[in-house]
Amino acid sequence: MWFVVKTFGLPVLGFILFASVLHGQALVRYKFVLEETPYTRLCSTKNILTVNGQFPGPTLNVTKGDTIIVDVYNKGHYNVTIHWHGVKLPRNPWADGPEYVTQCPIQPGANFSHKVIFSTEEGTLWWHAHSNWTRATVHGAIIVYPKTPTSYPFPKPHAEVPIIIGEWWKEGIMELYDAFLQSGGDPNVSDAYTINGQPGDLYPCSKPETFKLMVDYGRTYLLRIINAVVQDMVFLSIAGHNFTVVGTDASYTKPLTADYITISPGQTIDVLLEANQPPNHYYMAARVYSAVNGLPIDNTTTTAIIQYNGNYTPFSPPLLPNLPYYNDTSASVNFTASLRSLADKEHPVNVPLNISTRMFITISINTFPCQNDSCAGPNGTRLAASLNNISFVHQSIDVLEAYYYRRNGVFGSKFPNFPPLVFNFTGEYLPLFLETTRQRTEVKILEYNSTVEIVFQGTNVAAGASDHPMHLHGFSFYVIGRGLGNFDKDKDPLGYNLVDPPLQNTIAVPINGWTTIRFKADNPGVWFMHCHLDRHMTWGMDTVFIVKDGEAPQARMLPPPPDMPPC
């Protein structure tokens, strides 16, 4: 599989259709057509849901502060929504996309126009479907360029390229999803990971289409890495090369030299790759990180090739990098803990210091009884998940519509600031009664401009401890602290980084550990917060924040567009 990199000059917008004038402003419009398309991987062909026939889907190239319109036409067989992951969409949750949270799905044969408002983001984000598990094949990159006359806070690279890590199942995604729901247990693991849609040399029937990046010795390349995997965190490395991390989740970081990265589902990481090794073919490789004992994993490795231009005889096969072992928690935590915001004059850090709302949220795997103990969870139970012992239930009407039109009975507003029971959260043997959770549609209401601190505490309930990549829609947040074991409210805050913490929208809470974030609730609307492991989100590891309007007109949520999909 060959690839043409984006060289500097004008951004390449291969699928812009036309511009229109809305409210006196010329807005670029994009057309997304969702349709079933045949794709061949791993020696067999199946139909997958795509955007514009592409897997991965098309890249959106925008400039900081732009507003665009994306017209989504659903010509597939299932309900679909589209989410603009990491785009804050100020005052406009109507375009955010999570099904039955901010909109009802776009039904087959229908369409919906998203007004996507970019504000402070600069760097790499992505878009993906937010219905069931359709995001497995419905996703693509978003590249937000600096606004003239500003530029990158690092030397301009020769070229840049999105690197999208994905998953592939031989079976259909909806068949996989339906079987997962019926079983009550864990889903089947994937048959392969992919880099830019290709499994790579180490899988059957895959070598001819392996993704290749052609490079020139002595030049530097900006790789925009996106983890679009449905179920797993991954390690990624390039044989013989270090790289320099310069950004994550559309926010710049202090340069960090590394020989591998850990990247969570939903997260993006920007790295500079210097082509400074002897001309040859080198593997880029990615494989799972999973520290859960006994959980089935896809233990395969996906590869791409970094190929130097020139006349030489390459190694055969190319050199493989030394990736951390699949359950190396230290390698995962150490990389994540090394990220720091750039924190200079042009990129200031504004960590909230005076906190008005403090939350302590436990993250747990739970179980429900199953008739005749016939489900695939522990001891015949049905697996579930919770935040503060509440397993979120989606209604048949979305929360945003119910809130905006003041419709009663759709959701409650009593999501707790603290768990209902304090125990040894990371204990090896926990009482069985802790496994039971409550099914509710409870939201947390925040005052406009309130300052929020959340301590996420992983638990070992149901012996289901794992890393949890938590994602908050509508905001980026500062990650000010993390650790293993139980959070100590007296000692751990003394080690918070309030000087240059990374600004992110997705962060992995380490297995049997904790992570603390802070943000300012200055974006009125309804915003989803959830684990980005889709099985956990399906089980109820999510909730909703409602940020109330402020007094000024520019602090109030925008009205709904006229073409919102009906429930």
XYZ file of C-alpha atoms in Angstrom:
567
model
C 0.000 0.000 0.000
C 1.647 3.256 -1.071
C 1.043 6.562 0.626
C 1.550 10.160 -0.478
C 2.545 12.345 2.455
C 1.322 15.870 2.874
C 4.212 18.233 2.109
C 4.072 21.797 3.266
C 2.290 24.448 1.307
C -1.482 24.500 1.040
C -3.275 21.701 2.940
C -4.531 18.899 0.716
C -8.329 18.739 0.946
C -9.141 15.926 -1.383
C -12.835 15.743 -0.652
C -13.987 19.311 -0.190
C -17.091 19.689 -2.262
C -18.012 23.335 -2.167
C -18.311 26.414 0.016
C -21.523 28.053 1.065
C -22.496 31.157 2.965
C -24.207 30.669 6.311
C -24.972 33.622 8.530
C -22.730 35.801 6.379
C -19.670 33.565 6.771
C -18.242 31.355 4.038
C -18.080 27.838 5.446
C -16.433 24.866 3.828
C -18.782 21.895 3.451
C -17.812 18.252 3.449
C -19.973 15.338 2.373
C -19.854 12.089 4.347
C -21.751 9.215 2.712
C -22.081 6.192 4.974
C -22.376 3.034 2.906
C -21.534 -0.656 2.913
C -18.333 -1.321 0.958
C -16.567 -4.645 0.238
C -13.069 -4.881 1.727
C -10.642 -7.796 1.640
C -8.374 -8.501 4.599
C -6.837 -11.697 5.998
C -7.714 -13.746 2.879
C -11.467 -13.019 2.942
C -13.876 -10.304 1.831
C -16.753 -8.776 3.764
C -18.854 -5.618 3.613
C -17.963 -2.929 6.109
C -19.602 0.403 6.866
C -17.442 3.211 5.466
C -17.489 6.940 4.828
C -17.136 7.720 1.116
C -16.024 4.121 0.550
C -12.768 4.664 2.476
C -11.222 2.705 5.357
C -9.965 4.580 7.287
C -12.225 7.441 6.272
C -11.219 10.804 4.796
C -9.026 13.265 6.682
C -10.451 16.650 7.652
C -7.840 19.410 7.210
C -8.792 22.636 9.001
C -7.169 25.714 10.519
C -7.406 26.687 14.175
C -10.633 28.622 14.763
C -12.423 27.347 11.630
C -16.067 26.366 11.461
C -17.089 23.737 8.919
C -20.263 21.933 7.906
C -20.242 18.144 7.490
C -23.315 16.759 5.718
C -23.748 13.120 6.786
C -25.889 10.855 4.571
C -26.679 7.434 5.993
C -26.969 4.948 3.130
C -26.063 2.028 5.373
C -28.291 -0.513 7.097
C -27.984 0.684 10.706
C -28.544 3.796 12.786
C -25.376 5.906 13.014
C -24.064 9.050 14.669
C -20.716 10.830 14.127
C -18.576 12.315 16.913
C -15.771 14.877 16.490
C -13.419 13.499 19.113
C -11.611 16.243 21.023
C -13.358 19.128 19.243
C -14.826 21.257 22.019
C -17.715 22.574 19.883
C -18.238 25.646 22.093
C -21.916 26.071 23.015
C -22.921 23.573 20.315
C -23.430 20.083 21.793
C -26.052 19.481 19.068
C -23.201 18.499 16.719
C -21.298 16.306 19.191
C -22.822 12.985 18.175
C -23.014 10.400 20.999
C -26.180 8.384 20.454
C -29.033 9.134 22.880
C -26.857 11.654 24.731
C -26.751 14.676 22.414
C -28.785 13.346 19.512
C -30.929 10.520 18.271
C -29.253 8.462 15.544
C -29.294 9.206 11.845
C -31.537 6.480 10.506
C -30.891 4.618 7.232
C -31.910 6.859 4.346
C -31.730 10.038 6.446
C -29.124 12.783 6.732
C -27.935 15.403 9.204
C -25.647 18.448 8.870
C -23.076 18.903 11.639
C -21.820 22.416 12.338
C -18.328 21.653 13.669
C -16.838 24.631 15.509
C -13.091 24.592 16.190
C -11.748 26.901 18.882
C -8.490 26.433 20.820
C -7.517 23.015 19.432
C -4.282 22.788 17.425
C -2.766 19.501 16.328
C -4.267 16.056 15.747
C -7.799 14.930 16.564
C -10.125 12.454 14.888
C -13.752 11.716 14.079
C -15.623 8.443 14.493
C -19.050 6.854 14.643
C -20.633 6.847 18.101
C -23.329 4.189 17.707
C -22.870 0.616 18.870
C -19.439 -0.445 17.550
C -19.666 1.097 14.096
C -16.571 3.172 14.874
C -14.505 0.027 14.182
C -14.610 0.985 10.493
C -16.128 4.491 10.546
C -13.311 6.834 11.592
C -10.732 9.250 10.226
C -8.209 11.916 11.162
C -8.713 15.613 11.857
C -5.662 17.833 11.401
C -5.916 21.330 12.896
C -3.196 23.605 11.504
C -1.886 26.766 13.218
C -3.551 29.980 12.214
C -1.382 32.357 10.181
C 1.001 33.965 11.103
C 1.748 31.452 13.885
C 3.465 28.140 13.188
C 4.501 24.937 14.907
C 6.631 25.344 18.069
C 9.226 23.012 16.549
C 11.227 23.063 13.297
C 8.980 22.602 10.284
C 9.066 18.937 9.203
C 9.580 17.949 5.584
C 6.210 16.201 5.504
C 3.544 14.767 7.752
C 1.278 11.734 7.735
C -1.588 10.363 9.833
C -0.933 6.935 11.370
C -4.257 5.368 12.377
C -4.121 2.180 14.446
C -7.254 0.067 14.099
C -8.700 -3.408 14.506
C -10.079 -6.012 12.126
C -12.474 -8.879 12.713
C -13.225 -11.516 10.097
C -16.836 -11.531 11.268
C -19.186 -8.607 10.733
C -19.050 -5.833 13.339
C -22.792 -5.866 14.032
C -22.790 -9.673 14.288
C -19.918 -9.394 16.757
C -21.785 -6.723 18.722
C -25.069 -8.654 18.827
C -23.323 -11.856 19.963
C -21.488 -9.885 22.668
C -24.752 -8.464 24.020
C -26.460 -11.852 24.009
C -23.607 -13.661 25.745
C -23.310 -11.295 28.693
C -19.549 -11.792 28.658
C -16.546 -10.348 26.889
C -16.582 -9.970 23.090
C -14.453 -12.019 20.731
C -10.994 -10.512 20.362
C -10.017 -9.077 16.989
C -8.223 -11.116 14.352
C -5.725 -8.381 13.569
C -4.637 -4.870 14.340
C -4.113 -2.481 11.455
C -2.006 0.538 10.547
C -3.846 2.831 8.143
C -6.266 0.015 7.376
C -3.649 -2.665 6.653
C -2.692 -5.568 8.968
C 0.885 -5.770 7.692
C 3.478 -8.374 6.806
C 2.942 -10.701 9.781
C -0.655 -11.646 8.868
C -1.789 -13.987 6.073
C -2.636 -12.465 2.664
C -1.531 -9.019 3.889
C 2.070 -8.421 2.837
C 1.451 -6.901 -0.636
C -0.740 -4.136 0.809
C 1.361 -3.321 3.875
C 1.409 0.409 4.520
C 4.745 1.967 3.484
C 6.081 5.399 4.302
C 8.830 6.500 1.923
C 11.433 8.757 3.567
C 14.617 10.582 2.544
C 17.710 10.309 4.689
C 18.305 13.441 6.753
C 14.726 14.683 6.714
C 12.180 14.901 9.542
C 8.588 13.660 9.365
C 5.632 14.540 11.586
C 3.614 11.397 12.372
C 0.111 12.078 13.669
C -0.730 8.867 15.541
C -4.348 8.015 16.372
C -5.560 4.990 18.342
C -8.887 4.043 16.735
C -8.823 0.537 18.249
C -12.171 -0.465 19.744
C -10.957 -2.430 22.749
C -7.258 -2.004 23.522
C -4.416 0.279 24.447
C -1.318 -0.392 22.354
C 2.436 0.062 22.360
C 3.980 1.430 19.140
C 7.623 1.683 18.096
C 9.862 1.946 15.016
C 12.875 -0.326 14.636
C 16.218 1.462 14.949
C 14.677 4.882 15.519
C 13.786 7.106 18.422
C 11.194 9.798 17.948
C 10.293 13.031 19.669
C 6.809 13.450 21.133
C 5.610 17.020 20.492
C 1.851 16.878 21.074
C -1.117 14.924 22.350
C -4.856 15.440 21.884
C -4.355 18.663 19.858
C -2.164 20.298 22.487
C 1.599 20.783 22.262
C 3.965 19.130 24.715
C 7.543 19.630 25.779
C 9.732 17.581 23.416
C 10.083 14.046 24.784
C 12.528 11.603 23.213
C 11.264 8.018 23.326
C 11.744 4.665 21.618
C 8.086 3.649 22.119
C 4.739 5.200 22.967
C 1.705 3.935 24.842
C -1.518 5.198 23.304
C -5.072 4.684 24.561
C -8.180 4.239 22.417
C -9.329 7.748 21.542
C -5.960 9.361 22.182
C -3.715 11.068 19.627
C 0.048 11.563 19.887
C 2.195 13.650 17.516
C 5.819 12.591 17.058
C 8.751 13.799 14.957
C 10.624 11.007 13.202
C 14.162 11.794 12.030
C 15.223 9.633 9.096
C 18.771 9.392 10.394
C 19.559 5.682 10.162
C 21.396 3.772 7.412
C 19.064 3.471 4.393
C 17.028 0.315 4.783
C 13.519 -0.981 5.444
C 12.407 -0.680 9.094
C 9.209 -1.958 10.678
C 6.837 0.303 12.526
C 4.975 -2.096 14.819
C 2.102 -1.957 17.314
C 0.705 -4.541 19.698
C -1.657 -4.683 22.646
C -0.993 -3.468 26.164
C -3.234 -5.351 28.595
C -2.384 -6.150 32.199
C -5.606 -8.000 33.072
C -4.938 -11.567 34.196
C -6.931 -14.182 32.299
C -8.574 -11.785 29.833
C -8.300 -13.051 26.226
C -6.311 -10.645 24.058
C -5.329 -10.274 20.442
C -1.624 -10.976 20.877
C -0.732 -10.307 17.237
C 1.464 -7.491 15.931
C 0.584 -5.095 13.130
C 3.364 -3.610 11.029
C 4.037 -0.861 8.532
C 7.323 -0.180 6.759
C 9.531 2.904 6.942
C 11.371 2.662 3.619
C 14.350 4.886 2.791
C 14.657 6.122 -0.766
C 17.871 5.259 -2.606
C 19.831 2.402 -4.148
C 20.703 -0.281 -1.610
C 19.920 -3.894 -0.753
C 17.430 -3.905 2.161
C 17.323 -6.420 4.971
C 14.775 -9.152 4.387
C 12.629 -9.209 6.392
C 12.859 -5.660 7.797
C 14.064 -5.154 11.349
C 11.405 -5.369 14.099
C 11.449 -2.954 17.054
C 11.709 -4.067 20.674
C 8.211 -3.372 21.988
C 7.439 -3.591 25.718
C 5.875 -6.876 26.801
C 2.094 -6.872 26.478
C 1.457 -6.594 30.271
C 4.269 -4.152 31.114
C 2.363 -1.704 33.294
C 5.529 0.176 34.248
C 6.313 0.891 30.594
C 2.772 2.162 30.007
C 2.563 4.327 33.134
C 6.100 5.713 32.785
C 5.475 6.945 29.249
C 2.152 8.560 30.116
C 3.596 10.187 33.235
C 6.409 11.757 31.181
C 4.135 14.018 29.127
C 4.287 17.737 29.952
C 2.556 20.766 28.458
C 4.735 23.144 26.483
C 3.836 25.907 28.957
C 5.540 28.831 27.252
C 4.442 32.383 26.489
C 2.572 31.416 23.316
C 1.085 28.264 24.893
C 0.258 29.157 28.498
C -1.037 26.728 31.103
C -4.174 27.695 33.010
C -4.681 24.970 35.598
C -7.641 25.784 37.870
C -6.252 26.391 41.359
C -9.343 27.267 43.390
C -11.641 24.257 43.013
C -15.406 24.679 43.461
C -16.491 21.102 42.620
C -14.552 18.073 43.803
C -15.456 14.588 42.617
C -14.052 11.169 43.462
C -15.248 8.616 40.897
C -14.681 4.896 41.252
C -14.385 2.900 38.016
C -15.557 -0.702 38.338
C -16.433 -3.835 36.446
C -19.621 -5.310 37.883
C -22.016 -8.199 37.349
C -25.749 -8.743 37.178
C -27.530 -12.033 37.865
C -28.397 -13.988 34.719
C -31.335 -16.369 34.407
C -30.220 -19.946 35.113
C -26.633 -18.639 35.428
C -26.491 -18.908 31.654
C -24.400 -15.836 30.771
C -20.693 -15.773 29.979
C -19.621 -13.570 32.888
C -18.073 -14.892 36.135
C -20.132 -17.728 37.619
C -22.755 -17.413 34.886
C -23.437 -13.707 35.502
C -23.849 -10.861 33.023
C -20.972 -8.383 33.038
C -21.646 -4.696 33.702
C -19.607 -1.581 34.526
C -20.114 1.528 36.598
C -18.936 4.931 37.752
C -19.563 5.480 41.477
C -21.643 2.299 41.422
C -24.059 3.624 38.796
C -24.306 1.806 35.495
C -25.588 4.392 33.021
C -28.754 3.525 31.089
C -29.475 5.203 27.756
C -33.072 6.218 27.140
C -34.993 6.297 23.851
C -34.792 10.102 23.838
C -31.484 11.921 24.086
C -30.470 13.754 27.259
C -29.724 17.015 25.439
C -33.203 17.257 23.948
C -34.813 16.389 27.264
C -32.732 19.042 29.050
C -33.277 21.757 26.436
C -37.043 21.240 26.228
C -37.378 20.497 29.962
C -38.909 17.073 29.517
C -39.241 15.250 32.810
C -38.594 11.595 33.461
C -35.704 11.112 31.029
C -32.788 11.528 33.445
C -32.052 12.196 37.089
C -29.600 14.797 38.384
C -28.157 12.910 41.338
C -24.928 11.466 40.012
C -22.878 11.428 43.238
C -19.671 13.339 43.845
C -18.318 10.393 45.815
C -18.902 6.634 45.791
C -21.665 5.341 48.064
C -19.250 3.012 49.840
C -15.590 3.387 50.733
C -13.558 0.156 50.769
C -10.116 -1.112 49.801
C -10.677 -0.304 46.135
C -7.672 -2.237 44.857
C -7.777 -5.158 47.271
C -6.983 -8.567 45.839
C -10.050 -10.282 47.308
C -13.185 -8.162 47.556
C -16.625 -9.204 48.860
C -19.088 -10.394 46.215
C -21.737 -7.859 47.260
C -19.558 -5.094 45.810
C -20.105 -6.519 42.333
C -23.738 -5.420 42.208
C -24.360 -1.988 40.721
C -27.404 0.219 40.159
C -28.786 0.899 36.694
C -29.724 4.573 36.414
C -29.756 7.530 33.998
C -28.104 9.970 36.380
C -26.237 13.117 35.292
C -24.023 15.639 37.061
C -25.073 19.301 36.764
C -22.297 21.900 36.898
C -22.555 25.648 37.277
C -21.150 27.682 34.409
C -17.478 28.589 35.008
C -17.218 26.262 37.989
C -13.805 24.674 38.454
C -13.817 20.902 38.654
C -11.380 18.344 40.026
C -12.029 14.645 39.432
C -10.049 11.812 40.975
C -10.677 8.658 38.936
C -10.042 5.582 41.091
C -9.754 2.192 39.422
C -11.066 -0.739 41.450
C -10.536 -4.489 41.493
C -14.238 -5.278 41.824
C -15.122 -8.542 40.064
C -11.358 -9.041 39.654
C -11.886 -6.966 36.528
C -9.249 -4.329 37.045
C -7.816 -2.849 33.869
C -6.595 0.463 32.546
C -9.543 2.700 31.665
C -9.097 5.406 28.980
C -11.556 8.043 30.197
C -12.761 10.590 27.620
C -14.685 13.804 28.279
C -16.619 15.421 25.430
C -16.715 19.201 25.129
C -13.525 19.857 27.095
C -9.827 19.301 27.392
C -8.554 18.794 30.928
C -5.251 19.026 32.750
C -3.891 15.708 34.033
C -2.269 16.800 37.277
C -1.537 13.501 39.012
C -1.595 9.718 38.816
C -0.432 6.722 40.786
C -0.885 3.043 41.496
C -2.961 1.688 44.367
C -5.556 3.628 46.350
C -5.578 7.425 46.200
C -4.405 9.000 49.467
C -6.251 12.298 49.941
C -3.614 13.587 52.381
C -0.386 12.591 50.626
C -1.045 12.311 46.885
C -2.194 15.917 46.240
C 1.222 17.070 47.507
C 2.702 15.644 44.317
C 0.266 17.265 41.878
C 1.828 18.965 38.869
C 0.207 22.404 38.654
C 3.011 23.927 36.548
C 3.062 22.074 33.216
C 0.592 19.138 33.264
C -0.499 17.785 29.862
C -3.764 19.088 28.418
C -5.727 16.101 27.103
C -9.235 14.868 26.309
C -8.557 11.144 26.892
C -6.439 9.699 29.680
C -5.732 6.161 30.829
C -6.462 5.534 34.494
C -3.842 2.860 35.303
C -4.835 -0.635 36.378
C -5.626 -0.604 40.095
C -4.559 3.024 40.207
C -5.834 6.579 40.058
C -5.642 9.736 37.932
C -6.613 13.309 38.801
C -7.821 15.857 36.258
C -8.964 19.491 36.434
C -10.952 21.662 34.050
C -13.109 24.771 33.975
C -16.775 24.191 33.110
C -16.970 27.072 30.631
C -18.752 25.253 27.785
C -22.523 25.257 28.353
C -24.351 22.171 27.171
C -24.702 18.438 27.636
C -21.427 16.479 27.472
C -20.725 12.760 27.633
C -17.974 11.222 29.784
C -17.105 7.572 29.288
C -14.490 4.862 29.095
C -13.200 4.534 25.515
C -13.010 0.748 25.706
C -16.276 0.113 23.911
C -17.225 -2.996 25.877
C -16.985 -0.993 29.109
C -19.020 1.880 27.677
C -21.654 -0.614 26.492
C -21.791 -2.042 30.005
C -22.528 1.416 31.486
C -19.134 2.938 32.366
C -20.282 6.433 31.462
C -22.218 9.443 32.657
C -23.254 12.908 31.461
C -22.209 16.377 32.584
C -24.675 19.211 32.077
C -23.061 22.649 32.221
C -25.670 25.318 32.853
C -25.821 28.531 30.823
C -24.002 31.620 32.001
C -25.619 35.042 32.171
C -23.979 36.629 29.119
C -25.401 35.758 25.666
C -22.038 34.311 24.588
C -22.184 31.968 27.599
C -25.416 30.281 26.556
C -25.929 27.105 24.605
C -26.842 27.572 20.942
C -30.343 26.576 19.797
C -30.816 23.261 17.988
C -30.496 23.104 14.188
C -33.736 22.489 12.302
C -32.694 19.068 10.944
C -31.954 17.250 14.214
C -32.725 13.531 13.691
C -35.976 12.452 15.333
C -36.081 9.747 17.976
